[in-house]
């Protein structure tokens, strides 16, 4: 084969890389990180390797072998993954232990002078026939589905833990709407930017919850802006992308 010809493992990995990275072509010498990869995308790759090849490959192996050819060799030599049962929803009513990262986030929330430093946010401008009522109904389904969207931090037996609000209480506290339709166009866009900026900078009260806010700005007929603000104690950028995939569905 020529230097650019892909073997069987390389071809499958190239398809995975193209999908994860959003690129058109991947060759044997191409470097995952030079193509736009980063640690979160590397985690997606190794998860797909496990599912596709049935082999356990640590993320560190992609960091150490970032070219397609080198990583394919790692995958071929990888340890066969043990068969495990599918992850199923839990039935815990809480309180539940915190993860190591949640311990860190709680400490930083108490220690930092800016309690909004670990806020994250995403905004979408929607057009067509957006409906705040339908969106709120769909979001309520997700809040009920995912414990973390109802989580707050409490103390249980002298230790930090997470407990859960009811779905109705979480949605009532986290959802809000603002009508900007009566403002002139220039003033409307200026007020929108000001409110987006204020909302992103508004801190969360981790002991009260919910640790997200979803804002719906009505701009004019057929146009709205949706803003999700969340604390990193319950989510990250990858999780938010998955969450909005569910919301879109």
Tab-separated table of C-alpha atoms in Angstrom:
chain	number	residue	atom	x	y	z
A	1	UNK	CA	0.000	0.000	0.000
A	2	UNK	CA	1.022	3.602	-0.490
A	3	UNK	CA	2.035	5.810	2.427
A	4	UNK	CA	-1.438	7.363	2.468
A	5	UNK	CA	-3.417	4.113	2.187
A	6	UNK	CA	-5.406	3.307	5.308
A	7	UNK	CA	-5.538	-0.102	6.915
A	8	UNK	CA	-8.732	-1.515	8.393
A	9	UNK	CA	-8.322	-0.036	11.872
A	10	UNK	CA	-7.057	3.239	10.432
A	11	UNK	CA	-10.063	3.551	8.141
A	12	UNK	CA	-12.541	3.076	10.991
A	13	UNK	CA	-10.613	5.504	13.197
A	14	UNK	CA	-10.467	8.032	10.358
A	15	UNK	CA	-14.261	7.888	10.141
A	16	UNK	CA	-14.519	8.442	13.916
A	17	UNK	CA	-12.080	11.371	13.793
A	18	UNK	CA	-13.912	12.987	10.871
A	19	UNK	CA	-17.217	12.828	12.713
A	20	UNK	CA	-15.862	14.027	16.065
A	21	UNK	CA	-13.648	16.772	14.601
A	22	UNK	CA	-15.958	17.854	11.803
A	23	UNK	CA	-13.267	17.590	9.103
A	24	UNK	CA	-13.547	16.185	5.591
A	25	UNK	CA	-10.384	14.092	5.358
A	26	UNK	CA	-8.008	12.350	7.761
A	27	UNK	CA	-4.751	10.732	6.630
A	28	UNK	CA	-2.223	8.462	8.344
A	29	UNK	CA	0.193	11.277	9.358
A	30	UNK	CA	-2.536	13.663	10.537
A	31	UNK	CA	-2.353	14.787	14.156
A	32	UNK	CA	-5.611	14.721	16.147
A	33	UNK	CA	-4.808	17.944	17.982
A	34	UNK	CA	-3.558	19.783	14.901
A	35	UNK	CA	-6.952	19.038	13.331
A	36	UNK	CA	-8.709	20.856	16.174
A	37	UNK	CA	-8.930	18.107	18.778
A	38	UNK	CA	-8.823	18.734	22.522
A	39	UNK	CA	-9.263	16.733	25.718
A	40	UNK	CA	-13.070	16.611	25.642
A	41	UNK	CA	-13.076	15.437	22.023
A	42	UNK	CA	-10.373	12.889	22.894
A	43	UNK	CA	-12.744	11.457	25.512
A	44	UNK	CA	-15.395	11.088	22.823
A	45	UNK	CA	-12.933	9.276	20.576
A	46	UNK	CA	-11.878	6.702	23.178
A	47	UNK	CA	-15.541	6.123	24.100
A	48	UNK	CA	-16.297	5.357	20.448
A	49	UNK	CA	-13.217	3.141	20.206
A	50	UNK	CA	-14.527	1.069	23.102
A	51	UNK	CA	-17.966	0.793	21.489
A	52	UNK	CA	-16.664	0.067	17.962
A	53	UNK	CA	-13.627	-2.136	18.653
A	54	UNK	CA	-14.508	-3.478	22.103
A	55	UNK	CA	-11.140	-2.354	23.472
A	56	UNK	CA	-10.166	-0.214	26.434
A	57	UNK	CA	-7.852	2.599	25.352
A	58	UNK	CA	-7.014	5.386	27.847
A	59	UNK	CA	-7.247	9.026	26.810
A	60	UNK	CA	-3.547	9.380	27.624
A	61	UNK	CA	-2.727	7.007	24.767
A	62	UNK	CA	-4.198	9.448	22.266
A	63	UNK	CA	-2.261	12.293	23.881
A	64	UNK	CA	0.971	10.292	23.517
A	65	UNK	CA	0.148	8.936	20.025
A	66	UNK	CA	-1.785	11.744	18.311
A	67	UNK	CA	-1.313	10.703	14.667
A	68	UNK	CA	-3.835	8.401	13.061
A	69	UNK	CA	-1.232	5.742	12.234
A	70	UNK	CA	0.235	5.698	15.760
A	71	UNK	CA	-3.143	5.651	17.471
A	72	UNK	CA	-4.346	2.804	15.247
A	73	UNK	CA	-1.422	0.708	16.507
A	74	UNK	CA	-2.443	1.506	20.093
A	75	UNK	CA	-6.018	0.443	19.376
A	76	UNK	CA	-4.871	-2.844	17.761
A	77	UNK	CA	-2.813	-3.584	20.875
A	78	UNK	CA	-5.485	-2.428	23.322
A	79	UNK	CA	-6.940	-4.581	26.060
A	80	UNK	CA	-10.271	-6.181	25.222
A	81	UNK	CA	-12.919	-4.369	27.240
A	82	UNK	CA	-14.916	-6.498	29.689
A	83	UNK	CA	-18.623	-6.832	29.042
A	84	UNK	CA	-20.602	-4.547	31.313
A	85	UNK	CA	-24.279	-3.964	31.871
A	86	UNK	CA	-25.876	-0.878	30.402
A	87	UNK	CA	-26.056	2.112	32.720
A	88	UNK	CA	-29.589	2.519	34.019
A	89	UNK	CA	-31.271	5.440	35.771
A	90	UNK	CA	-30.833	5.455	39.518
A	91	UNK	CA	-33.670	5.603	41.993
A	92	UNK	CA	-31.936	7.537	44.783
A	93	UNK	CA	-33.924	10.309	46.404
A	94	UNK	CA	-30.701	11.687	47.910
A	95	UNK	CA	-28.799	13.042	49.578
A	96	UNK	CA	-25.978	11.628	47.452
A	97	UNK	CA	-22.188	11.987	47.795
A	98	UNK	CA	-20.392	14.666	45.811
A	99	UNK	CA	-17.865	13.844	43.130
A	100	UNK	CA	-14.285	15.042	43.549
A	101	UNK	CA	-14.935	17.865	41.068
A	102	UNK	CA	-18.077	18.896	42.949
A	103	UNK	CA	-16.062	19.079	46.187
A	104	UNK	CA	-13.639	21.354	44.333
A	105	UNK	CA	-16.431	23.533	42.950
A	106	UNK	CA	-18.047	23.881	46.377
A	107	UNK	CA	-14.722	24.898	47.927
A	108	UNK	CA	-14.093	27.480	45.195
A	109	UNK	CA	-17.619	28.846	45.537
A	110	UNK	CA	-16.944	29.553	49.215
A	111	UNK	CA	-13.374	30.776	48.689
A	112	UNK	CA	-13.409	32.966	45.580
A	113	UNK	CA	-14.371	36.632	45.751
A	114	UNK	CA	-16.331	36.228	42.492
A	115	UNK	CA	-18.924	33.477	43.025
A	116	UNK	CA	-19.928	33.638	39.341
A	117	UNK	CA	-16.425	32.691	38.142
A	118	UNK	CA	-17.544	29.129	37.313
A	119	UNK	CA	-20.746	30.038	35.533
A	120	UNK	CA	-21.098	28.714	32.017
A	121	UNK	CA	-23.569	29.851	29.378
A	122	UNK	CA	-24.847	29.241	25.867
A	123	UNK	CA	-27.249	31.386	23.849
A	124	UNK	CA	-29.266	30.630	20.724
A	125	UNK	CA	-31.166	33.014	18.452
A	126	UNK	CA	-34.314	31.234	17.275
A	127	UNK	CA	-36.413	32.156	14.249
A	128	UNK	CA	-39.516	30.832	12.554
A	129	UNK	CA	-42.289	30.122	15.031
A	130	UNK	CA	-40.535	29.732	18.403
A	131	UNK	CA	-42.859	28.983	21.312
A	132	UNK	CA	-41.805	29.726	24.871
A	133	UNK	CA	-44.592	27.537	26.250
A	134	UNK	CA	-43.562	24.520	24.184
A	135	UNK	CA	-39.911	25.032	25.021
A	136	UNK	CA	-40.676	25.225	28.735
A	137	UNK	CA	-42.709	22.018	28.493
A	138	UNK	CA	-39.827	20.224	26.761
A	139	UNK	CA	-37.324	21.560	29.289
A	140	UNK	CA	-39.533	20.336	32.141
A	141	UNK	CA	-39.260	16.817	30.745
A	142	UNK	CA	-35.455	17.084	30.824
A	143	UNK	CA	-35.407	18.507	34.351
A	144	UNK	CA	-37.456	15.538	35.491
A	145	UNK	CA	-35.167	13.145	33.565
A	146	UNK	CA	-31.799	14.420	34.851
A	147	UNK	CA	-31.146	14.595	38.607
A	148	UNK	CA	-28.398	17.190	38.161
A	149	UNK	CA	-30.920	19.705	36.835
A	150	UNK	CA	-32.691	19.458	40.212
A	151	UNK	CA	-29.552	19.284	42.374
A	152	UNK	CA	-28.463	21.574	45.197
A	153	UNK	CA	-25.688	21.216	47.788
A	154	UNK	CA	-26.570	20.350	51.378
A	155	UNK	CA	-24.904	18.924	54.473
A	156	UNK	CA	-25.689	15.326	55.410
A	157	UNK	CA	-24.167	13.638	58.461
A	158	UNK	CA	-21.634	16.449	58.662
A	159	UNK	CA	-20.475	16.020	55.044
A	160	UNK	CA	-21.298	17.971	51.846
A	161	UNK	CA	-23.818	16.140	49.678
A	162	UNK	CA	-26.332	16.825	46.940
A	163	UNK	CA	-30.084	16.697	47.341
A	164	UNK	CA	-32.790	17.273	44.755
A	165	UNK	CA	-35.622	19.736	44.262
A	166	UNK	CA	-38.923	18.633	42.824
A	167	UNK	CA	-39.240	19.112	39.079
A	168	UNK	CA	-41.920	21.778	39.507
A	169	UNK	CA	-39.860	23.737	42.053
A	170	UNK	CA	-36.727	23.592	39.893
A	171	UNK	CA	-38.510	24.791	36.743
A	172	UNK	CA	-40.405	27.482	38.649
A	173	UNK	CA	-37.154	28.878	40.079
A	174	UNK	CA	-34.937	28.462	37.002
A	175	UNK	CA	-37.145	29.442	34.055
A	176	UNK	CA	-37.819	33.094	33.214
A	177	UNK	CA	-39.106	35.126	30.295
A	178	UNK	CA	-38.508	38.719	29.171
A	179	UNK	CA	-40.559	40.558	26.551
A	180	UNK	CA	-38.563	43.103	24.524
A	181	UNK	CA	-41.028	43.387	21.661
A	182	UNK	CA	-42.168	46.920	22.583
A	183	UNK	CA	-38.681	48.425	22.257
A	184	UNK	CA	-37.349	50.006	19.028
A	185	UNK	CA	-34.956	47.740	17.093
A	186	UNK	CA	-31.688	49.458	18.124
A	187	UNK	CA	-32.727	49.763	21.745
A	188	UNK	CA	-34.009	46.179	21.751
A	189	UNK	CA	-30.665	44.731	20.660
A	190	UNK	CA	-28.790	46.923	23.140
A	191	UNK	CA	-31.056	45.891	25.998
A	192	UNK	CA	-30.736	42.251	24.949
A	193	UNK	CA	-26.928	42.434	25.137
A	194	UNK	CA	-27.087	44.166	28.523
A	195	UNK	CA	-29.444	41.574	29.971
A	196	UNK	CA	-27.424	38.679	28.554
A	197	UNK	CA	-24.281	40.086	30.150
A	198	UNK	CA	-25.969	40.643	33.536
A	199	UNK	CA	-27.499	37.197	33.551
A	200	UNK	CA	-24.237	35.403	32.764
A	201	UNK	CA	-22.532	37.277	35.611
A	202	UNK	CA	-25.273	36.614	38.181
A	203	UNK	CA	-24.018	34.079	40.752
A	204	UNK	CA	-25.788	30.908	41.830
A	205	UNK	CA	-26.674	29.988	45.385
A	206	UNK	CA	-25.372	26.411	45.475
A	207	UNK	CA	-27.264	25.509	48.645
A	208	UNK	CA	-30.618	26.590	47.207
A	209	UNK	CA	-30.671	25.472	43.566
A	210	UNK	CA	-31.404	24.883	40.830
A	211	UNK	CA	-27.900	25.403	39.477
A	212	UNK	CA	-29.123	26.494	36.057
A	213	UNK	CA	-31.287	29.309	34.662
A	214	UNK	CA	-33.036	29.246	31.301
A	215	UNK	CA	-34.073	32.615	29.920
A	216	UNK	CA	-36.436	33.275	27.010
A	217	UNK	CA	-36.233	36.716	25.358
A	218	UNK	CA	-39.091	37.601	23.034
A	219	UNK	CA	-37.718	40.025	20.421
A	220	UNK	CA	-40.422	40.258	17.773
A	221	UNK	CA	-42.861	38.040	15.931
A	222	UNK	CA	-40.969	34.925	14.819
A	223	UNK	CA	-37.723	35.718	16.661
A	224	UNK	CA	-36.489	34.961	20.167
A	225	UNK	CA	-33.241	34.337	22.039
A	226	UNK	CA	-32.748	31.474	24.457
A	227	UNK	CA	-30.049	31.733	27.133
A	228	UNK	CA	-28.918	28.864	29.347
A	229	UNK	CA	-26.680	29.717	32.300
A	230	UNK	CA	-25.365	26.910	34.500
A	231	UNK	CA	-22.837	26.293	37.238
A	232	UNK	CA	-19.994	23.916	36.429
A	233	UNK	CA	-20.790	21.936	39.577
A	234	UNK	CA	-23.570	20.225	37.611
A	235	UNK	CA	-22.415	20.321	33.998
A	236	UNK	CA	-19.775	21.177	31.394
A	237	UNK	CA	-19.776	22.234	27.752
A	238	UNK	CA	-19.920	18.664	26.423
A	239	UNK	CA	-22.869	17.828	28.672
A	240	UNK	CA	-24.701	20.971	27.584
A	241	UNK	CA	-24.332	19.985	23.923
A	242	UNK	CA	-25.830	16.589	24.717
A	243	UNK	CA	-28.610	18.216	26.716
A	244	UNK	CA	-29.583	20.515	23.854
A	245	UNK	CA	-29.523	17.585	21.461
A	246	UNK	CA	-32.188	16.028	23.692
A	247	UNK	CA	-34.096	19.317	23.886
A	248	UNK	CA	-34.082	19.635	20.087
A	249	UNK	CA	-35.423	16.099	19.750
